[in-house]
Amino acid sequence: MLESYREEIIPEKWYNIIPDLPEPLPPPLDRSKGRSSIDLLNDIVPKEILKQEFSFSRYVDIPDEVREQYIQIGRPTPLVRARNLEKRLDYRGKIFFKFEGATVTGSHKINTAIPQAYYAAQEGSSGTVTETGAGQWGTATALASSLYSLPCTVFMVRISYQQKPGRKVIMNTYGADVIPSPSDMTGSGLKFFKENTNHPGSLGIAISEAVEYAMKKNLKYMIGSVLNSAITHQSIIGLETIKQLELEGEKADSLIGCVGGGSNFSGFVFPFLNDHEDMDIIASTAEEVPKFTRGEYKYDYIDSAGILPQLRMFSLGADFVPPKIYSGGLRYHGASPSLSLLVRNGRIKAEDVSQNEVIDALKIFAGTQGIIAAPESGHAIASALRYIKANKNEKKTVVVNVSGHGLLDLGIFEGKRE
Amino acid sequence: MLESYREEIIPEKWYNIIPDLPEPLPPPLDRSKGRSSIDLLNDIVPKEILKQEFSFSRYVDIPDEVREQYIQIGRPTPLVRARNLEKRLDYRGKIFFKFEGATVTGSHKINTAIPQAYYAAQEGSSGTVTETGAGQWGTATALASSLYSLPCTVFMVRISYQQKPGRKVIMNTYGADVIPSPSDMTGSGLKFFKENTNHPGSLGIAISEAVEYAMKKNLKYMIGSVLNSAITHQSIIGLETIKQLELEGEKADSLIGCVGGGSNFSGFVFPFLNDHEDMDIIASTAEEVPKFTRGEYKYDYIDSAGILPQLRMFSLGADFVPPKIYSGGLRYHGASPSLSLLVRNGRIKAEDVSQNEVIDALKIFAGTQGIIAAPESGHAIASALRYIKANKNEKKTVVVNVSGHGLLDLGIFEGKRE
Amino acid sequence: MKDLYLYFTMGYPDMDTLERFISLINADKVNGIEIGFPSMDPKYDGPEIRKSHSSAVDPGRERMLEFLKILGMKNIPLYSLQYYSDICSDIEENLAILRESGFSGIIVPDLTTDYFKDSEKVIDHIEESGLDFIPFFSASSPDRVIARQCSLTSSWIYYGIQPSTGINMPMDMAPGVQRIRSIAGNRKMIFGFGIRNEDHVREAVRNGADGIAIGTILLKYLESNDKNGFIDLVERMRVALNDNS
Amino acid sequence: MKDLYLYFTMGYPDMDTLERFISLINADKVNGIEIGFPSMDPKYDGPEIRKSHSSAVDPGRERMLEFLKILGMKNIPLYSLQYYSDICSDIEENLAILRESGFSGIIVPDLTTDYFKDSEKVIDHIEESGLDFIPFFSASSPDRVIARQCSLTSSWIYYGIQPSTGINMPMDMAPGVQRIRSIAGNRKMIFGFGIRNEDHVREAVRNGADGIAIGTILLKYLESNDKNGFIDLVERMRVALNDNS
Ligand SMILES: Cc1ncc(COP(=O)(O)O)c(C=O)c1O
Ligand SMILES: Cc1ncc(COP(=O)(O)O)c(C=O)c1O
């Protein structure tokens, strides 16, 4: 019954929003002169992932083995009524938060790392490689690879590598190699590394390095966000939340999350969209990386070097190097195409939050709910606080996705401002 | 139903083993010449806690408000079948672990911090004070105090204060003041501080300082372990586990946990004892603090300065200053009287584990279950690995209590040996 | 009998070669010809067809009209493939030329993705001009877009198997096709994008294709002026199609 | 009618004072007298009684026997309170003296905690010697120990309210008492440890005490030789006891 409780909450299929979008999703764009940049994915991404990426089934079966691993790594994650926070804010509505920080690697990232590593192993790959910004994705990849005995290499954005030594220790503990990016191990890295051996890096650069390294070493490249397959895997967040709310007899009026590449937000929100036409939905981004408010909705490269295809999305430019903020996971120039489409179309509202506002929000959340949330998740919390303030007298049921814990990002609490 | 699932697992009453012991518990001993050292507790411990400490009811109602906070801080904690570990060990029995690291403060310590702070607030106290070794107890106290708006001071064993800056940040974030111990703020501290301003400290010294400070400043002293009321609160671990096993249709053959003061172990194990006569029960301690194997079963002081009463327990001497091992929470000279009694009586087996064996166990656990466990919990895991090896061909159902996560204790993974 | 559609880029590799190959096409074997009008930015095409756009020889208006007239006489239904970004400024004249050259319909791959807001107006306009607007769907087409376009049109449906022409990504064809079928009913569906060999053909048919369209694989025969190869390929595709019907 | 038991430490503050106060005791009001024999380590006593042990004047054997004889003539049941650590080496002689001095029973506070393994043998021995072994229980006594000792004995039960004599910790008396009652049945239970005033008496009675024992609060009267105060206190305790019966 315990297992069956878990199995009742954990869905049997992932949800892919594409067939339910109000408008068609602009396909990936192949601007390459030589070999197709889409076709290139055949070499570095597991077949089954590509199938999911390009088949756009509304529902995708979660393999039993993957569901089992979801339980192993802490799913379903808790949905908690934040009663202490409600009291502190003197709010008469309800605040729930879904806590993805409860997974063993500390964020939602493991939700997609596991199936990707699973398929890679199934297809006989010799190892995995990826990039990481905040370190959360690298951690998830490292563990998932370890679970399937795949050697793993992680290119870590240098500024994070320096700010978060603990992340490296954990990835190493899981058996992964961690390389600060830009590095001299790839052409795309070397370009920046030569300029400045202490270059802070960016997700865009690190992605280029990882992809290049995957091609060179015949490894599988693990997709951390942005692409639709990763977002589909993350739908487990929203599907669980829907079930959990249902079991509590609650109905969400508002959904709030943070956006880096868009995976935790989309995974959380998309499963709700069909049946909940009148919900307020807020995507919270960093003021320092204002992709939705200042970015352009256009075709742009996923990675800085332009090795991967272009996607139609809100973007600040694939060569944008974001300021060194604590929310490493939000330092990405774009956001996934489906999410971008829904923001442009107005269904999802986007807003920017400053680092200072995030710090205050994190402290309030820590002092009431006891959770040291990830700086990224701090944006969601800050937006939730704004929203509650603005809707003080309405009794809304607000659900916030807290994408990760920040136990390895304590710098932000020390008053050290970046 | 979600709430009701939680409420089904979380018990309505704590369990106190004393009425069920095979022998009477030797009472606390008052060796003081002047004022009774037991009576002194009246000034510094909430009345309701003393009631629990001295009434020895088999079942103690958990106040509704406390049960609600238990949900807020992440209870029930998960009981997980460690299938990845089973596979790695090629074990044909079953391994379950109860994961107290899933609470928001990262260990079981919050289980008793909350009721203590709750009663303190109810009784109109002006603040709390305590000691901390590993930092886990201080963190729990800091949060619990914050939940009830009580100012909080924590004397932190200096060696931990230096090794775990993150713990300080978190306690500060929760609003607590953190003072390295021995300090010059109390007589008991000054004695050691004068000898050596960089004295590594010990839990015994820090307890003395906290108690003295509580008396001086008219604060409530929060009891982290050892005393029976704290152990009673921790029974929630075992009571939940029993319920969770029952819901899974499983029966434990063996229980394994680690022992510092004895609270997580006793809280985990005691609720099982009555109905499970033939279980193997193993208490794992640090080779460097071998209280059960090399300690004496005798009356000894709780604290180094001898301010608090004496207890009949296994002890290495109240003035024992343990070596600087990573498992700060195990650096205590004694163990709670009820546990000591059961170890002496043979019902519970005790064994020591070395730091190197712990490191290996932590790595295996991380690589399979993905959890970076606390160094203290690493002792339980190491003992479990030993036990499984020794019982390779029996299909036992082994349940291990993983008392905390080690995300703030990563030094142990870096190969830096203390 | 399943349908076979062939795609060519206007002016590629040059007008004469193109005309010669078109003349090899037998109306018994081929059910439709698609002509891509070179675009400055054929963004939803793969590298090979994109190259054909950029390398195509501009025939000039006269020569083009002449070519279209020849085409019109082949007694095979004709369809244009044009990016809306290229024709939007000049749509009236464009539709007039197609109509007068005997074209049956028009495929506009970027209309619903890049000009979604205008799409229904444009479809109406095309349909009113007497040409069929051929809905272009793929596995990523949302239900409501499929339903809406089906209600505005009555022709066959172009189903893009792959995310762009000429590539071959692992693909689970069934769910997308079934979903469109469940909305579009019995409308004829021609599958295109990425069909390179008989296995692909059979897979398409197995998944419910009423016909297939090929383009990228034709290019190399035109480029090398390999007429026998071309005839042979068309024959093999035809056989593969019949194989399953 | 509830019982009132008084506790004294042998030789405290000195033999003469002690004898004078004993002579003030009226068998109508007091149902039992407990005599604590000074111990090197009266560990389960609080600071005040502990002090009485260490300050007690050693009467010598002669004087002690004389005192016990006087006691025996008072026609009030007598009980010794002795630590097993003090009597274990000499138990035969000790029991003989008590029996000959007219003692009814013996309380051994450290027997079950510190000598658990020997306890049943010792209890048997005492009972066989013709003295009652008075079970000493507290809220912390385990069920099985209670059941076992009840089966080996037949006297009243001494119930220690507080963890040691003379202190006053917040206490929820009901659960412990009820638990013992549920095992011990209707055996008489005398409550002691920490009773300092009439409120405490009433609380004990409310919780099912068949009587109370007081000791620490008597000390100050003996120390200051305040006989009237002593008589008055005993009277007040008696009244408080009756109050509820
Ligand atoms: C905790 C956390 N939240 C959010 C993000 C943002 O990524 P995404 O928008 O793909 O969820 C990251 C990325 O590293 C993260 O680590
Ligand atoms: C994670 C963890 N486990 C175990 C212990 C040991 O304490 P106890 O034996 O009271 O559970 C501590 C104490 O700090 C701890 O932090």
mmCIF file of N, CA and C in Angstrom, chain C residues 35-78:
data_model
loop_
_atom_site.group_PDB
_atom_site.id
_atom_site.type_symbol
_atom_site.label_atom_id
_atom_site.label_comp_id
_atom_site.label_asym_id
_atom_site.label_seq_id
_atom_site.Cartn_x
_atom_site.Cartn_y
_atom_site.Cartn_z
ATOM 1 N N ILE C 35 6.017 21.458 -57.058
ATOM 2 C CA ILE C 35 7.100 22.346 -57.471
ATOM 3 C C ILE C 35 7.403 23.325 -56.354
ATOM 4 N N GLY C 36 8.645 23.262 -55.879
ATOM 5 C CA GLY C 36 9.080 24.235 -54.887
ATOM 6 C C GLY C 36 9.605 25.461 -55.586
ATOM 7 N N PHE C 37 9.110 26.612 -55.205
ATOM 8 C CA PHE C 37 9.610 27.868 -55.768
ATOM 9 C C PHE C 37 10.737 28.361 -54.880
ATOM 10 N N PRO C 38 11.915 28.552 -55.458
ATOM 11 C CA PRO C 38 13.081 28.880 -54.637
ATOM 12 C C PRO C 38 12.805 30.046 -53.693
ATOM 13 N N SER C 39 13.274 29.829 -52.468
ATOM 14 C CA SER C 39 13.040 30.815 -51.425
ATOM 15 C C SER C 39 14.378 31.339 -50.951
ATOM 16 N N MET C 40 14.396 32.574 -50.512
ATOM 17 C CA MET C 40 15.600 33.119 -49.889
ATOM 18 C C MET C 40 15.930 32.305 -48.638
ATOM 19 N N ASP C 41 14.887 31.793 -47.979
ATOM 20 C CA ASP C 41 15.108 31.106 -46.699
ATOM 21 C C ASP C 41 14.137 29.929 -46.555
ATOM 22 N N PRO C 42 14.478 28.815 -47.205
ATOM 23 C CA PRO C 42 13.582 27.641 -47.132
ATOM 24 C C PRO C 42 13.768 26.929 -45.800
ATOM 25 N N LYS C 43 13.300 27.577 -44.728
ATOM 26 C CA LYS C 43 13.785 27.176 -43.403
ATOM 27 C C LYS C 43 13.346 25.804 -42.946
ATOM 28 N N TYR C 44 12.213 25.353 -43.451
ATOM 29 C CA TYR C 44 11.796 24.030 -42.974
ATOM 30 C C TYR C 44 12.294 22.892 -43.862
ATOM 31 N N ASP C 45 13.237 23.228 -44.735
ATOM 32 C CA ASP C 45 13.851 22.192 -45.539
ATOM 33 C C ASP C 45 15.222 21.827 -45.001
ATOM 34 N N GLY C 46 15.589 20.588 -45.293
ATOM 35 C CA GLY C 46 16.899 20.103 -44.874
ATOM 36 C C GLY C 46 17.980 20.632 -45.799
ATOM 37 N N PRO C 47 19.236 20.324 -45.493
ATOM 38 C CA PRO C 47 20.371 20.908 -46.210
ATOM 39 C C PRO C 47 20.331 20.657 -47.719
ATOM 40 N N GLU C 48 19.879 19.475 -48.139
ATOM 41 C CA GLU C 48 19.958 19.167 -49.572
ATOM 42 C C GLU C 48 18.968 19.991 -50.388
ATOM 43 N N ILE C 49 17.744 20.021 -49.903
ATOM 44 C CA ILE C 49 16.764 20.832 -50.638
ATOM 45 C C ILE C 49 17.068 22.311 -50.490
ATOM 46 N N ARG C 50 17.595 22.656 -49.327
ATOM 47 C CA ARG C 50 17.983 24.050 -49.144
ATOM 48 C C ARG C 50 19.032 24.436 -50.176
ATOM 49 N N LYS C 51 19.952 23.496 -50.394
ATOM 50 C CA LYS C 51 20.995 23.769 -51.389
ATOM 51 C C LYS C 51 20.358 23.926 -52.777
ATOM 52 N N SER C 52 19.340 23.111 -53.057
ATOM 53 C CA SER C 52 18.693 23.211 -54.371
ATOM 54 C C SER C 52 18.037 24.584 -54.552
ATOM 55 N N HIS C 53 17.521 25.114 -53.437
ATOM 56 C CA HIS C 53 16.932 26.465 -53.539
ATOM 57 C C HIS C 53 18.000 27.498 -53.850
ATOM 58 N N SER C 54 19.111 27.390 -53.129
ATOM 59 C CA SER C 54 20.104 28.446 -53.305
ATOM 60 C C SER C 54 20.861 28.291 -54.627
ATOM 61 N N SER C 55 20.938 27.052 -55.135
ATOM 62 C CA SER C 55 21.663 26.839 -56.391
ATOM 63 C C SER C 55 20.769 26.918 -57.625
ATOM 64 N N ALA C 56 19.467 26.988 -57.395
ATOM 65 C CA ALA C 56 18.550 26.959 -58.543
ATOM 66 C C ALA C 56 18.831 28.150 -59.463
ATOM 67 N N VAL C 57 18.692 27.879 -60.746
ATOM 68 C CA VAL C 57 18.895 28.945 -61.735
ATOM 69 C C VAL C 57 17.586 29.714 -61.899
ATOM 70 N N ASP C 58 17.674 31.007 -61.723
ATOM 71 C CA ASP C 58 16.450 31.803 -61.896
ATOM 72 C C ASP C 58 16.106 31.861 -63.381
ATOM 73 N N PRO C 59 14.984 31.308 -63.795
ATOM 74 C CA PRO C 59 14.656 31.211 -65.219
ATOM 75 C C PRO C 59 14.154 32.533 -65.789
ATOM 76 N N GLY C 60 13.823 33.436 -64.938
ATOM 77 C CA GLY C 60 13.149 34.644 -65.428
ATOM 78 C C GLY C 60 11.677 34.333 -65.630
ATOM 79 N N ARG C 61 10.875 35.358 -65.657
ATOM 80 C CA ARG C 61 9.427 35.178 -65.670
ATOM 81 C C ARG C 61 8.931 34.411 -66.896
ATOM 82 N N GLU C 62 9.458 34.796 -68.055
ATOM 83 C CA GLU C 62 9.047 34.199 -69.326
ATOM 84 C C GLU C 62 9.253 32.687 -69.319
ATOM 85 N N ARG C 63 10.502 32.318 -69.045
ATOM 86 C CA ARG C 63 10.913 30.918 -69.067
ATOM 87 C C ARG C 63 10.103 30.109 -68.043
ATOM 88 N N MET C 64 9.838 30.737 -66.912
ATOM 89 C CA MET C 64 9.093 30.050 -65.882
ATOM 90 C C MET C 64 7.688 29.739 -66.368
ATOM 91 N N LEU C 65 7.059 30.744 -66.969
ATOM 92 C CA LEU C 65 5.682 30.544 -67.432
ATOM 93 C C LEU C 65 5.631 29.443 -68.490
ATOM 94 N N GLU C 66 6.640 29.451 -69.307
ATOM 95 C CA GLU C 66 6.733 28.424 -70.341
ATOM 96 C C GLU C 66 6.817 27.031 -69.714
ATOM 97 N N PHE C 67 7.688 26.925 -68.719
ATOM 98 C CA PHE C 67 7.865 25.660 -68.016
ATOM 99 C C PHE C 67 6.547 25.207 -67.361
ATOM 100 N N LEU C 68 5.878 26.146 -66.744
ATOM 101 C CA LEU C 68 4.624 25.805 -66.075
ATOM 102 C C LEU C 68 3.589 25.309 -67.080
ATOM 103 N N LYS C 69 3.634 25.919 -68.259
ATOM 104 C CA LYS C 69 2.686 25.508 -69.305
ATOM 105 C C LYS C 69 2.942 24.051 -69.702
ATOM 106 N N ILE C 70 4.225 23.723 -69.903
ATOM 107 C CA ILE C 70 4.580 22.328 -70.221
ATOM 108 C C ILE C 70 4.084 21.383 -69.140
ATOM 109 N N LEU C 71 4.369 21.798 -67.912
ATOM 110 C CA LEU C 71 3.923 21.005 -66.767
ATOM 111 C C LEU C 71 2.416 20.757 -66.822
ATOM 112 N N GLY C 72 1.708 21.838 -67.069
ATOM 113 C CA GLY C 72 0.246 21.795 -67.075
ATOM 114 C C GLY C 72 -0.294 20.782 -68.063
ATOM 115 N N MET C 73 0.498 20.491 -69.092
ATOM 116 C CA MET C 73 0.006 19.599 -70.134
ATOM 117 C C MET C 73 0.220 18.123 -69.795
ATOM 118 N N LYS C 74 0.937 17.836 -68.691
ATOM 119 C CA LYS C 74 1.270 16.448 -68.361
ATOM 120 C C LYS C 74 0.099 15.645 -67.808
ATOM 121 N N ASN C 75 -1.003 16.369 -67.511
ATOM 122 C CA ASN C 75 -2.156 15.655 -66.988
ATOM 123 C C ASN C 75 -1.911 14.983 -65.633
ATOM 124 N N ILE C 76 -0.989 15.566 -64.915
ATOM 125 C CA ILE C 76 -0.751 15.110 -63.540
ATOM 126 C C ILE C 76 -1.042 16.301 -62.631
ATOM 127 N N PRO C 77 -1.781 16.094 -61.576
ATOM 128 C CA PRO C 77 -2.088 17.221 -60.686
ATOM 129 C C PRO C 77 -0.812 17.901 -60.204
ATOM 130 N N LEU C 78 -0.881 19.231 -60.183
ATOM 131 C CA LEU C 78 0.292 20.029 -59.806
ATOM 132 C C LEU C 78 0.034 20.801 -58.524
#
